[in-house]
Each structure stands twice: as structure tokens, then as C-alpha cells.
Backbone as JSON, one array per atom type, in Angstrom:
{
  "sequence": "MFKLITYSVLLLTALLTMSHSRPSTPNNTNTFNSSVPLPYISWMDAYTTKPHPALAKAKNNCYNLWQLGNAGLSEAAFKYAMKGFEYLKKTNCISKKNIVSIIDFSQPSTHKRLYVIDMTSGKILFNTWVAHGRNSGNEYANQFSNSPESHQSSLGFYTTMDTYIGANGYSLRLKGCEKGINDKAYERAIVIHGADYVSDGFINNRGVLGRSYGCPALPAELNKKIIDLIKNGSCIFLYHPTKKYCSKSKILNSRV",
  "N": [[-13.76, -68.04, 14.64], [-11.09, -67.91, 13.77], [-11.27, -65.6, 12.14], [-11.77, -63.65, 14.1], [-9.38, -63.67, 15.57], [-7.58, -62.86, 13.6], [-8.52, -60.26, 13.05], [-8.02, -59.04, 15.52], [-5.22, -59.11, 15.61], [-4.57, -57.44, 13.43], [-5.66, -55.01, 14.33], [-4.09, -54.5, 16.63], [-1.58, -54.23, 15.4], [-1.98, -51.88, 13.92], [-2.34, -49.98, 15.95], [0.16, -50.04, 17.2], [1.76, -49.08, 15.12], [0.8, -46.47, 14.84], [1.54, -45.35, 17.32], [4.32, -45.38, 17.13], [4.76, -43.67, 15.0], [4.02, -41.19, 15.83], [5.13, -37.88, 16.4], [7.6, -36.92, 18.79], [8.04, -34.68, 21.58], [10.68, -33.08, 23.12], [11.15, -32.92, 26.69], [12.19, -30.57, 27.66], [11.55, -28.57, 25.91], [9.75, -25.77, 25.01], [6.59, -25.35, 23.69], [4.63, -23.35, 21.45], [1.63, -22.21, 20.39], [0.87, -20.33, 17.77], [-1.57, -19.71, 16.76], [-3.35, -19.46, 18.77], [-5.14, -17.09, 20.58], [-3.63, -14.5, 22.58], [-4.23, -13.83, 25.99], [-3.11, -11.72, 27.44], [-0.05, -9.87, 27.21], [3.2, -9.33, 28.37], [5.03, -6.38, 27.8], [7.78, -6.58, 27.94], [8.21, -9.29, 27.44], [8.43, -9.64, 24.75], [10.97, -9.03, 24.09], [12.91, -11.02, 24.2], [15.83, -13.08, 23.46], [15.49, -14.52, 21.04], [12.63, -13.91, 20.01], [9.44, -15.48, 19.77], [7.56, -15.41, 16.75], [4.85, -14.83, 17.21], [4.93, -13.51, 19.64], [6.35, -11.18, 19.01], [4.56, -10.03, 17.24], [2.43, -9.63, 18.97], [3.53, -7.78, 20.71], [3.49, -5.45, 19.23], [0.85, -5.03, 19.28], [-0.04, -4.47, 21.77], [-1.51, -2.31, 22.66], [-4.14, -2.84, 21.84], [-4.52, -5.4, 22.95], [-4.33, -4.89, 25.67], [-6.47, -3.28, 25.92], [-6.42, -0.47, 26.01], [-7.49, 1.6, 24.56], [-10.14, 1.57, 25.3], [-10.09, 2.9, 27.65], [-9.66, 5.42, 26.85], [-7.14, 6.28, 26.07], [-4.98, 7.62, 23.63], [-3.9, 5.9, 20.71], [-1.65, 6.68, 19.31], [-0.3, 8.15, 21.27], [0.36, 6.1, 23.05], [2.04, 4.43, 21.47], [4.16, 6.16, 20.85], [5.03, 6.61, 23.45], [5.99, 4.08, 24.12], [8.15, 3.89, 22.41], [9.89, 5.84, 23.44], [10.13, 4.86, 26.02], [11.54, 2.44, 25.65], [13.9, 3.55, 24.66], [14.84, 5.03, 26.89], [15.23, 2.94, 28.65], [17.27, 1.42, 27.38], [19.32, 3.24, 27.35], [19.9, 3.45, 29.94], [18.59, 5.31, 31.58], [16.44, 5.1, 33.21], [15.42, 3.45, 36.2], [13.25, 2.1, 37.17], [11.7, -0.2, 35.49], [9.33, -1.37, 34.96], [7.09, 0.13, 34.75], [5.17, 2.81, 33.38], [4.22, 6.18, 32.82], [1.73, 8.03, 31.23], [0.71, 11.06, 29.88], [-1.9, 12.28, 28.21], [-2.28, 14.77, 26.25], [-3.85, 15.24, 24.06], [-6.4, 15.03, 24.74], [-9.2, 16.73, 26.32], [-9.11, 18.8, 29.32], [-11.1, 17.99, 30.99], [-11.24, 15.29, 30.83], [-10.04, 12.15, 32.1], [-6.88, 11.97, 31.8], [-4.39, 11.06, 32.53], [-2.39, 8.21, 32.64], [-1.19, 5.55, 34.38], [0.69, 2.84, 33.87], [1.15, -0.62, 34.31], [3.76, -2.34, 33.06], [4.2, -5.02, 32.93], [1.84, -6.5, 33.22], [-0.01, -5.02, 31.81], [-1.97, -3.68, 33.09], [-3.9, -0.84, 34.01], [-2.88, 1.18, 36.44], [-3.42, 3.63, 37.6], [-5.77, 6.04, 36.56], [-6.52, 9.16, 35.93], [-7.43, 12.68, 36.45], [-5.37, 15.38, 35.21], [-3.64, 18.41, 35.39], [-2.84, 21.09, 33.05], [-0.5, 23.7, 32.01], [-1.32, 27.14, 32.7], [-0.99, 28.96, 30.62], [-0.98, 27.33, 28.47], [-3.38, 26.77, 27.38], [-7.02, 26.6, 27.55], [-9.51, 24.67, 27.9], [-8.31, 22.71, 26.33], [-4.87, 21.76, 26.04], [-2.62, 23.41, 24.04], [-0.44, 24.96, 23.53], [3.01, 25.04, 24.08], [5.99, 25.17, 26.06], [9.47, 25.54, 26.89], [10.53, 27.48, 28.35], [11.5, 29.46, 31.19], [9.15, 30.95, 33.44], [7.12, 30.91, 31.6], [4.8, 29.62, 32.12], [3.71, 27.49, 30.86], [3.02, 24.12, 29.8], [5.44, 21.51, 29.18], [6.23, 19.32, 26.59], [7.07, 15.8, 25.98], [9.61, 13.41, 27.12], [10.24, 12.45, 30.46], [12.1, 11.72, 33.46], [11.44, 10.45, 36.7], [12.31, 11.88, 39.86], [13.44, 12.61, 43.13], [11.43, 13.13, 46.14], [9.81, 15.85, 47.92], [8.71, 18.21, 50.43], [6.87, 20.96, 49.73], [5.62, 24.24, 48.79], [3.29, 23.39, 47.63], [2.74, 21.13, 49.03], [3.3, 17.58, 49.32], [5.54, 16.64, 46.89], [6.96, 15.81, 43.65], [10.01, 15.77, 42.07], [11.02, 16.35, 38.67], [12.94, 15.28, 35.86], [13.7, 16.64, 32.82], [14.17, 15.03, 29.76], [14.75, 15.81, 27.19], [16.59, 17.83, 25.22], [16.19, 21.27, 24.72], [13.5, 21.01, 24.59], [12.26, 20.07, 27.0], [14.2, 20.24, 28.91], [14.65, 22.18, 30.82], [13.09, 21.76, 32.94], [13.69, 21.2, 35.65], [14.93, 23.56, 36.44], [12.78, 25.28, 36.08], [11.14, 24.46, 38.08], [9.26, 22.47, 37.55], [7.14, 20.17, 38.64], [5.5, 17.25, 40.01], [2.54, 17.55, 41.78], [-0.12, 17.79, 44.2], [-3.41, 19.28, 43.84], [-6.22, 21.32, 44.67], [-7.74, 22.23, 42.61], [-7.87, 20.29, 40.77], [-10.14, 18.29, 40.17], [-13.34, 16.57, 40.13], [-15.33, 18.14, 41.19], [-14.41, 20.76, 40.77], [-14.48, 20.84, 38.0], [-17.24, 20.56, 37.59], [-18.14, 22.98, 38.62], [-16.76, 24.96, 37.15], [-16.6, 24.12, 34.54], [-14.29, 23.38, 33.27], [-11.06, 21.92, 34.01], [-8.88, 23.14, 36.61], [-5.83, 25.12, 36.19], [-2.22, 24.98, 36.11], [1.09, 26.32, 36.88], [2.51, 25.2, 34.91], [3.11, 22.75, 35.82], [2.36, 19.22, 35.98], [-0.24, 18.82, 37.63], [-2.04, 16.92, 40.1], [-5.04, 15.19, 41.34], [-5.7, 15.96, 44.72], [-6.26, 13.91, 46.56], [-5.17, 11.65, 45.43], [-2.57, 12.17, 44.96], [-0.25, 11.55, 46.65], [-0.25, 8.73, 46.62], [0.16, 8.14, 43.91], [2.61, 9.45, 43.41], [4.34, 8.05, 45.18], [4.37, 5.61, 43.94], [5.57, 6.03, 41.43], [7.94, 7.41, 41.8], [11.54, 8.12, 41.85], [12.97, 7.22, 39.4], [11.29, 6.4, 37.19], [9.57, 6.39, 33.98], [8.0, 9.14, 32.4], [5.71, 10.4, 30.07], [4.68, 13.14, 28.24], [2.26, 13.82, 26.03], [1.3, 15.25, 22.89], [-0.32, 15.74, 19.79], [1.28, 17.44, 18.14], [3.07, 18.49, 15.32], [5.44, 19.84, 15.49], [6.74, 19.08, 17.87], [6.94, 16.26, 17.49], [8.59, 16.05, 15.26], [10.9, 17.26, 16.14], [11.82, 15.88, 18.36], [14.49, 14.01, 19.47], [14.46, 11.58, 20.68], [12.12, 10.27, 19.82], [12.78, 10.06, 17.18], [14.95, 8.44, 17.14], [16.98, 5.47, 16.53], [16.95, 3.53, 18.36]],
  "CA": [[-12.68, -67.83, 15.6], [-9.92, -67.45, 13.0], [-11.5, -64.21, 11.72], [-11.65, -62.79, 15.27], [-7.94, -63.55, 15.89], [-6.97, -62.04, 12.54], [-8.95, -58.87, 13.26], [-7.33, -58.51, 16.71], [-3.82, -58.89, 15.23], [-4.52, -56.25, 12.58], [-5.94, -53.84, 15.17], [-2.91, -54.28, 17.45], [-0.52, -53.72, 14.51], [-2.3, -50.5, 13.58], [-2.1, -49.16, 17.13], [1.6, -49.92, 17.39], [2.27, -48.22, 14.05], [0.43, -45.09, 15.17], [2.33, -44.87, 18.46], [5.71, -45.14, 16.71], [4.84, -42.6, 14.0], [3.68, -39.89, 16.43], [6.35, -37.15, 16.75], [7.77, -36.66, 20.21], [8.56, -33.37, 21.92], [11.54, -33.16, 24.3], [10.53, -32.33, 27.87], [12.73, -29.24, 27.94], [11.22, -27.68, 24.81], [8.47, -25.09, 25.16], [5.85, -25.18, 22.43], [3.78, -22.17, 21.44], [0.69, -22.24, 19.26], [0.65, -18.94, 17.38], [-2.96, -19.49, 16.36], [-4.16, -19.26, 19.97], [-5.07, -15.69, 20.99], [-3.02, -14.26, 23.87], [-5.08, -13.02, 26.85], [-2.33, -10.51, 27.62], [1.38, -10.15, 27.05], [4.09, -8.32, 28.91], [5.82, -5.7, 26.78], [9.15, -7.09, 28.01], [8.28, -10.65, 26.93], [8.74, -9.63, 23.32], [12.37, -8.66, 23.9], [13.8, -12.14, 24.45], [16.89, -13.16, 22.45], [14.86, -14.9, 19.78], [11.21, -13.96, 20.32], [8.54, -16.19, 18.87], [6.85, -14.44, 15.9], [3.58, -14.42, 17.8], [5.22, -12.54, 20.68], [6.71, -9.93, 18.35], [3.31, -9.46, 16.73], [1.63, -9.2, 20.11], [4.14, -6.57, 21.24], [3.0, -4.33, 18.44], [-0.59, -4.94, 19.44], [-0.35, -4.36, 23.2], [-2.56, -1.29, 22.82], [-5.43, -3.52, 21.72], [-4.59, -6.51, 23.9], [-4.54, -4.34, 27.0], [-7.73, -2.53, 25.84], [-6.14, 0.89, 26.46], [-8.4, 2.49, 23.87], [-11.4, 1.64, 26.05], [-9.89, 3.87, 28.73], [-9.53, 6.74, 26.24], [-5.76, 6.63, 25.71], [-4.69, 7.67, 22.2], [-2.97, 4.88, 20.26], [-0.4, 7.37, 18.96], [0.37, 8.47, 22.54], [0.93, 4.87, 23.6], [3.15, 3.96, 20.64], [5.28, 7.07, 21.08], [5.51, 6.37, 24.81], [6.76, 2.85, 24.11], [9.43, 4.18, 21.74], [10.74, 6.52, 24.41], [10.35, 3.95, 27.15], [12.63, 1.56, 25.25], [15.1, 4.38, 24.56], [15.31, 5.34, 28.24], [15.72, 1.68, 29.22], [18.53, 1.02, 26.76], [20.35, 4.22, 27.69], [20.03, 3.39, 31.41], [18.09, 6.55, 32.17], [15.4, 4.77, 34.19], [15.67, 2.26, 37.01], [11.97, 1.39, 37.28], [11.46, -0.61, 34.11], [8.06, -2.1, 34.87], [5.99, 1.07, 34.86], [5.27, 4.02, 32.57], [3.11, 7.13, 33.0], [1.46, 8.77, 29.99], [-0.26, 12.16, 29.95], [-2.39, 12.42, 26.84], [-2.81, 16.12, 26.08], [-4.79, 15.34, 22.94], [-7.71, 15.03, 25.38], [-9.49, 17.94, 27.09], [-8.78, 18.69, 30.74], [-12.22, 17.36, 31.69], [-11.07, 13.84, 30.73], [-8.98, 11.56, 32.91], [-5.88, 11.8, 30.75], [-3.15, 10.48, 33.05], [-2.44, 6.75, 32.68], [-0.02, 4.9, 34.95], [0.5, 1.48, 33.35], [2.06, -1.72, 34.67], [4.24, -2.87, 31.79], [4.25, -6.48, 32.98], [0.5, -7.07, 33.04], [-0.86, -4.17, 30.99], [-3.02, -3.1, 33.93], [-3.84, 0.59, 34.3], [-2.84, 1.29, 37.89], [-4.14, 4.87, 37.9], [-6.28, 6.81, 35.43], [-7.16, 10.28, 36.61], [-7.25, 14.01, 35.85], [-4.08, 16.03, 35.38], [-3.72, 19.79, 34.89], [-1.78, 21.64, 32.21], [-0.13, 25.07, 32.34], [-2.37, 28.13, 32.45], [-0.78, 29.6, 29.33], [-1.0, 26.31, 27.42], [-4.72, 26.69, 26.83], [-8.09, 26.53, 28.54], [-9.98, 23.28, 27.99], [-7.27, 21.89, 25.69], [-3.5, 22.26, 26.0], [-2.17, 23.46, 22.65], [0.77, 25.78, 23.46], [3.98, 24.42, 24.98], [7.23, 25.94, 26.13], [10.54, 25.12, 27.79], [11.09, 28.71, 28.9], [11.1, 29.85, 32.54], [8.08, 31.94, 33.58], [6.14, 30.82, 30.5], [3.58, 29.03, 32.7], [3.18, 26.52, 29.9], [3.5, 22.75, 29.93], [6.47, 21.07, 28.24], [5.98, 17.95, 26.14], [8.22, 14.92, 25.89], [9.93, 12.37, 28.09], [10.84, 12.84, 31.73], [12.31, 10.68, 34.46], [11.08, 10.92, 38.03], [13.44, 12.02, 40.78], [13.11, 12.46, 44.54], [10.27, 13.88, 46.64], [10.05, 16.89, 48.93], [7.52, 18.93, 50.9], [7.01, 22.36, 49.33], [4.44, 25.11, 48.91], [2.13, 22.6, 47.2], [2.71, 19.87, 49.77], [4.14, 16.47, 48.88], [5.8, 16.88, 45.48], [7.94, 14.94, 43.0], [10.83, 16.46, 41.08], [11.11, 15.71, 37.36], [14.07, 15.63, 35.01], [13.38, 16.61, 31.41], [15.19, 14.25, 29.03], [14.86, 16.24, 25.79], [17.22, 19.14, 25.13], [15.46, 22.28, 23.96], [12.06, 20.72, 24.65], [11.81, 20.08, 28.39], [15.36, 20.07, 29.78], [14.68, 23.21, 31.85], [12.02, 21.44, 33.9], [14.18, 21.34, 37.03], [15.13, 25.01, 36.64], [11.45, 25.9, 36.15], [10.42, 23.83, 39.19], [8.15, 21.68, 37.04], [7.06, 19.0, 39.51], [4.17, 16.68, 40.21], [2.01, 17.88, 43.1], [-1.57, 17.75, 44.29], [-4.07, 20.58, 43.8], [-7.68, 21.23, 44.84], [-8.4, 22.59, 41.35], [-7.87, 19.1, 39.91], [-11.19, 17.46, 40.76], [-14.62, 16.61, 39.42], [-16.08, 19.27, 41.72], [-13.95, 21.97, 40.08], [-15.01, 20.75, 36.64], [-18.68, 20.81, 37.64], [-18.37, 24.4, 38.91], [-16.14, 25.85, 36.16], [-16.71, 23.58, 33.18], [-12.96, 22.87, 32.9], [-10.15, 21.7, 35.13], [-7.99, 24.26, 36.9], [-4.54, 25.05, 35.49], [-1.04, 25.19, 36.94], [2.14, 27.15, 36.28], [3.24, 24.33, 34.0], [3.26, 21.44, 36.46], [1.28, 18.24, 35.83], [-0.85, 18.71, 38.96], [-2.94, 15.78, 40.25], [-6.02, 15.3, 42.42], [-5.03, 15.96, 46.02], [-6.45, 12.65, 47.27], [-4.38, 10.59, 44.79], [-1.23, 12.67, 44.71], [0.8, 10.8, 47.35], [-0.25, 7.34, 46.15], [0.78, 8.09, 42.58], [4.02, 9.83, 43.54], [5.1, 6.98, 45.81], [4.48, 4.51, 42.99], [6.38, 6.33, 40.25], [9.14, 8.19, 42.14], [12.88, 7.52, 41.81], [13.49, 6.54, 38.23], [10.37, 5.85, 36.19], [9.38, 7.2, 32.77], [6.75, 9.88, 32.19], [5.64, 10.96, 28.73], [3.62, 14.11, 27.99], [2.0, 13.71, 24.59], [0.36, 16.06, 22.13], [-0.06, 15.43, 18.38], [1.83, 18.57, 17.4], [4.15, 18.07, 14.43], [6.67, 20.5, 15.9], [7.41, 18.22, 18.84], [7.22, 14.94, 16.93], [9.71, 16.13, 14.31], [12.08, 17.76, 16.84], [12.24, 14.96, 19.41], [15.54, 13.06, 19.1], [14.1, 10.27, 21.22], [11.15, 9.66, 18.93], [13.4, 9.83, 15.88], [16.14, 7.61, 17.31], [16.89, 4.12, 16.01], [17.03, 2.6, 19.5]],
  "C": [[-11.43, -67.29, 14.9], [-10.06, -65.99, 12.58], [-11.32, -63.25, 12.89], [-10.19, -62.57, 15.63], [-7.24, -62.66, 14.87], [-7.3, -60.56, 12.73], [-8.2, -58.24, 14.44], [-5.88, -58.2, 16.39], [-3.68, -57.63, 14.39], [-4.73, -54.97, 13.39], [-4.73, -53.48, 16.02], [-1.77, -53.71, 16.63], [-0.73, -52.26, 14.17], [-2.01, -49.56, 14.74], [-0.62, -48.96, 17.38], [2.23, -49.0, 16.36], [2.0, -46.75, 14.35], [1.29, -44.54, 16.29], [3.76, -44.58, 18.06], [5.83, -43.99, 15.73], [4.54, -41.24, 14.58], [4.95, -39.16, 16.82], [6.41, -36.87, 18.23], [8.35, -35.27, 20.41], [9.42, -33.49, 23.16], [10.9, -32.43, 25.47], [11.0, -30.92, 28.14], [12.45, -28.25, 26.83], [9.84, -27.09, 25.02], [7.82, -24.93, 23.8], [4.93, -23.99, 22.55], [2.91, -22.2, 20.2], [0.32, -20.81, 18.89], [-0.78, -18.66, 16.97], [-3.87, -19.25, 17.55], [-4.05, -17.82, 20.42], [-4.44, -15.55, 22.37], [-3.95, -13.42, 24.74], [-4.42, -11.71, 27.22], [-0.88, -10.88, 27.38], [2.16, -9.0, 27.65], [4.86, -7.68, 27.75], [7.24, -6.27, 26.76], [9.29, -8.49, 27.43], [8.7, -10.69, 25.47], [10.2, -9.3, 23.05], [13.32, -9.76, 24.38], [14.82, -12.21, 23.32], [16.34, -13.49, 21.08], [13.35, -15.03, 20.01], [10.42, -14.75, 19.29], [7.8, -15.15, 18.03], [5.54, -13.95, 16.5], [3.79, -13.39, 18.9], [5.56, -11.18, 20.07], [5.46, -9.23, 17.81], [2.47, -8.91, 17.86], [2.19, -7.92, 20.72], [3.62, -5.34, 20.53], [1.51, -4.11, 18.6], [-1.0, -4.83, 20.9], [-1.46, -3.34, 23.46], [-3.94, -1.93, 22.77], [-5.59, -4.63, 22.74], [-4.89, -6.02, 25.31], [-5.78, -3.45, 27.07], [-7.56, -1.09, 26.36], [-7.05, 1.9, 25.78], [-9.72, 2.63, 24.6], [-11.32, 2.64, 27.19], [-9.66, 5.28, 28.19], [-8.14, 7.13, 25.81], [-5.57, 6.57, 24.2], [-3.68, 6.59, 21.83], [-1.62, 5.5, 19.9], [0.39, 7.7, 20.23], [1.05, 7.24, 23.11], [2.14, 4.41, 22.79], [4.38, 4.86, 20.78], [5.9, 6.83, 22.46], [6.38, 5.12, 24.86], [8.12, 3.04, 23.42], [10.39, 4.85, 22.72], [11.08, 5.67, 25.61], [11.52, 3.01, 26.85], [13.95, 2.32, 25.16], [15.68, 4.64, 25.94], [15.82, 4.08, 28.95], [17.11, 1.36, 28.69], [19.66, 2.0, 27.03], [20.52, 4.37, 29.19], [19.62, 4.69, 32.1], [17.0, 6.3, 33.21], [15.79, 3.5, 34.93], [14.41, 1.45, 37.23], [11.51, 1.05, 35.87], [10.16, -1.39, 33.93], [6.85, -1.17, 34.91], [6.23, 2.28, 33.96], [4.03, 4.87, 32.82], [2.96, 7.94, 31.72], [0.41, 9.83, 30.27], [-0.65, 12.49, 28.52], [-3.07, 13.77, 26.66], [-3.6, 16.3, 24.78], [-6.23, 15.36, 23.48], [-7.94, 16.35, 26.13], [-9.22, 17.72, 28.57], [-9.9, 18.03, 31.54], [-12.16, 15.84, 31.63], [-9.95, 13.38, 31.66], [-7.86, 11.13, 31.96], [-4.49, 11.41, 31.25], [-3.34, 8.98, 33.19], [-1.12, 6.24, 33.26], [-0.2, 3.4, 34.69], [1.58, 0.53, 33.85], [2.48, -2.4, 33.38], [4.39, -4.39, 31.79], [2.89, -7.09, 32.66], [-0.38, -6.28, 32.09], [-1.96, -3.5, 31.79], [-2.81, -1.6, 34.11], [-3.96, 0.75, 35.81], [-3.55, 2.55, 38.37], [-4.57, 5.51, 36.58], [-7.09, 7.96, 36.01], [-6.88, 11.6, 35.88], [-5.82, 14.51, 36.08], [-4.16, 17.4, 34.71], [-2.59, 20.1, 33.92], [-1.54, 23.09, 32.6], [-1.19, 26.08, 31.93], [-2.21, 28.84, 31.11], [-0.68, 28.59, 28.18], [-2.36, 26.2, 26.76], [-5.75, 26.59, 27.93], [-8.57, 25.09, 28.71], [-8.94, 22.31, 27.42], [-5.91, 22.56, 25.86], [-3.05, 22.25, 24.54], [-0.95, 24.37, 22.44], [1.75, 25.25, 24.5], [5.3, 25.17, 24.93], [8.19, 25.31, 27.14], [11.11, 26.3, 28.56], [10.61, 28.99, 30.32], [10.04, 30.97, 32.48], [7.06, 31.91, 32.44], [4.79, 30.34, 31.01], [2.88, 28.11, 31.69], [3.75, 25.13, 30.22], [4.59, 22.49, 28.89], [6.21, 19.62, 27.88], [7.22, 17.08, 26.32], [8.41, 13.98, 27.07], [10.66, 12.94, 29.3], [11.18, 11.57, 32.52], [12.0, 11.28, 35.83], [12.31, 10.94, 38.93], [12.96, 11.8, 42.21], [11.9, 13.31, 44.92], [10.71, 14.92, 47.66], [8.71, 17.48, 49.35], [7.72, 20.4, 50.59], [5.73, 23.15, 49.52], [3.16, 24.39, 48.51], [2.06, 21.24, 47.88], [3.67, 18.84, 49.19], [4.3, 16.54, 47.36], [6.92, 15.98, 44.97], [8.69, 15.72, 41.93], [10.91, 15.64, 39.79], [12.36, 16.19, 36.63], [13.64, 15.52, 33.55], [14.51, 15.97, 30.62], [15.46, 14.76, 27.62], [15.36, 17.69, 25.71], [16.43, 20.07, 24.22], [13.95, 22.1, 23.99], [11.54, 20.76, 26.08], [12.97, 20.02, 29.39], [15.5, 21.17, 30.84], [13.62, 22.97, 32.93], [12.48, 21.64, 35.33], [14.35, 22.82, 37.38], [13.79, 25.73, 36.81], [10.61, 25.39, 37.32], [9.14, 23.15, 38.7], [8.14, 20.36, 37.79], [5.64, 18.44, 39.49], [3.74, 17.0, 41.64], [0.49, 17.79, 43.06], [-2.16, 19.16, 44.27], [-5.58, 20.41, 43.93], [-8.44, 21.61, 43.57], [-8.38, 21.44, 40.33], [-8.87, 18.11, 40.51], [-12.45, 17.54, 39.92], [-15.48, 17.76, 39.91], [-15.71, 20.57, 41.03], [-14.5, 21.99, 38.65], [-16.5, 21.07, 36.62], [-18.98, 22.28, 37.85], [-17.89, 25.32, 37.79], [-16.27, 25.37, 34.72], [-15.4, 23.03, 32.64], [-12.16, 22.62, 34.17], [-9.35, 22.98, 35.39], [-6.65, 24.06, 36.22], [-3.41, 25.45, 36.43], [-0.11, 26.21, 36.31], [3.0, 26.36, 35.3], [3.42, 22.94, 34.55], [2.09, 20.52, 36.1], [0.66, 17.94, 37.2], [-1.93, 17.63, 38.98], [-4.01, 16.04, 41.31], [-5.34, 15.12, 43.77], [-5.12, 14.6, 46.71], [-5.64, 11.49, 46.67], [-2.91, 10.94, 44.67], [-0.14, 11.81, 45.36], [0.88, 9.35, 46.86], [0.46, 7.22, 44.81], [2.27, 8.41, 42.67], [4.84, 8.69, 44.13], [5.28, 5.78, 44.88], [5.51, 4.79, 41.9], [7.7, 7.04, 40.56], [10.43, 7.39, 41.91], [13.14, 6.64, 40.6], [12.52, 5.87, 37.29], [10.2, 6.85, 35.05], [8.02, 7.86, 32.76], [6.8, 10.51, 30.8], [4.43, 11.89, 28.63], [3.43, 14.22, 26.49], [1.02, 14.77, 24.1], [0.69, 15.86, 20.65], [0.43, 16.62, 17.56], [3.03, 18.12, 16.58], [5.49, 18.67, 14.87], [7.44, 19.64, 16.89], [7.85, 16.91, 18.2], [8.42, 14.96, 15.98], [11.01, 16.54, 15.01], [12.65, 16.76, 17.83], [13.29, 13.97, 18.9], [15.22, 11.66, 19.6], [13.15, 9.57, 20.28], [11.76, 9.31, 17.58], [14.69, 9.0, 15.97], [15.89, 6.22, 16.71], [16.94, 3.07, 17.12], [15.7, 1.88, 19.64]]
}
């Protein structure tokens, strides 16, 4: 009997010691285990006042976390787009800060190279074909110009403006944000519009997508849906891995 009482006292003492030695966490303190993989992360989450190291690391890895490579988007195109997206946000050039559109001209016209991405969830809202200018190339776009009547595409960052009904139907005006690179877009009437030559049927018949006068033309059946989503102050980035653009772009070379 004495041994049983002694054992019970020792066991109770050990339990009390453990409960008092366990560290407590205040109820108003958020804990974050950096060793746990993140299922997704908002790009904006990494820009808190004092971001957790795991969030900062995840921000730089959104391309992989959001599995954008599986959809064919170039990693370089995405990283450049994020640099410009942050620049346009911080300089108050865009009002829609939860969405970005990337046109990846490193891909042939037969690929779905337009990506409209939700920057909160990482979800690709639209991924479809987009035309380049007729004088920019045939299957691939490789020549670019800011000059009127060049009928070439212009690279770089744009902001979306208002809509109108024109010769190509429902259309979206664009403002080029890069002087000497695409700032004549409005003057050149470079707009987003729908076209029947942007379709899988056209590709099947011709082997390549049709081409525009420099406008990023979209499939007719998706044109209005995409325009209504991105109009009035969102960021669009037209990418190509040409050194001439990458070295000339003040946005890409800014410290913002």
C-alpha cells in the first residue's frame, strides 16, 4: 500500500512539473511553421510590414507554387511581369491590383500564350490564344516596333483603359507605359479586340494563328469576357526574351 501511494505522488509531481514547464503562447499571437509546405500564397501576402521569412521565400517561388509552368508560361516572363506589376502598383498606375495579364511571345502563335492570373489565389482565370502583328513574324513573333504603320507588336507593360465599339467590335484601349518602347500604342490604335483568325479552326487550316496590325487580338468567343475582367486599370505585360527590350526597359531595370 505504501509503495502504491508513493508511486501515485511521484506521478502527480511529474505531471505538474511538465504542465508548468510547457511554454505558453499568447492568444493574440499568430504562429507559423516554416517547415510546413504552403498550398498556395497570395503575391500580396509577402508584402506585409515584417513578412515571415517563409512568406518572403514563397513569394519568390509563386511560379512553382501556382504551377504556372504546367500551363506553359515562361518563368522569365512571370518574374519580369511581377517586377513591372509591383512598379505599376507603387507608382499608382494601376487601380486593379489583384489581376495581371501576361502575353508570352517566347511561344509560337499555335500555343495558348495569354495568361490572365488572379494574384490573390494564383489561379489562371483565362489561358488562350492571342495574335501578334503581321510584320512581327509568322509562327513566332520576333520583330517589334513602336512606330505607327509598322504593323508590329510592341513589347512591355501596358495599363488597360476604357472600352468602345469599333470596326473590330467590342474593344479595349491600352496605354503603353514605356517611353520609346510602347508609348505610341494609343496613337497606333493598339487595342484588344476579338478576331475570327484567332481560333483552333484557323490553326488547323493554316498551320499558324492569324495576325493583326499589331493588336493583341483574342478569340471572338472569349473577347468580351476577358475585356470586362481586365478593363479600367489592370496591368498587361507583353514578353519576349530579346535583350534589346530587357536592357532598355526602365521598368525592368528600376529599383522599385
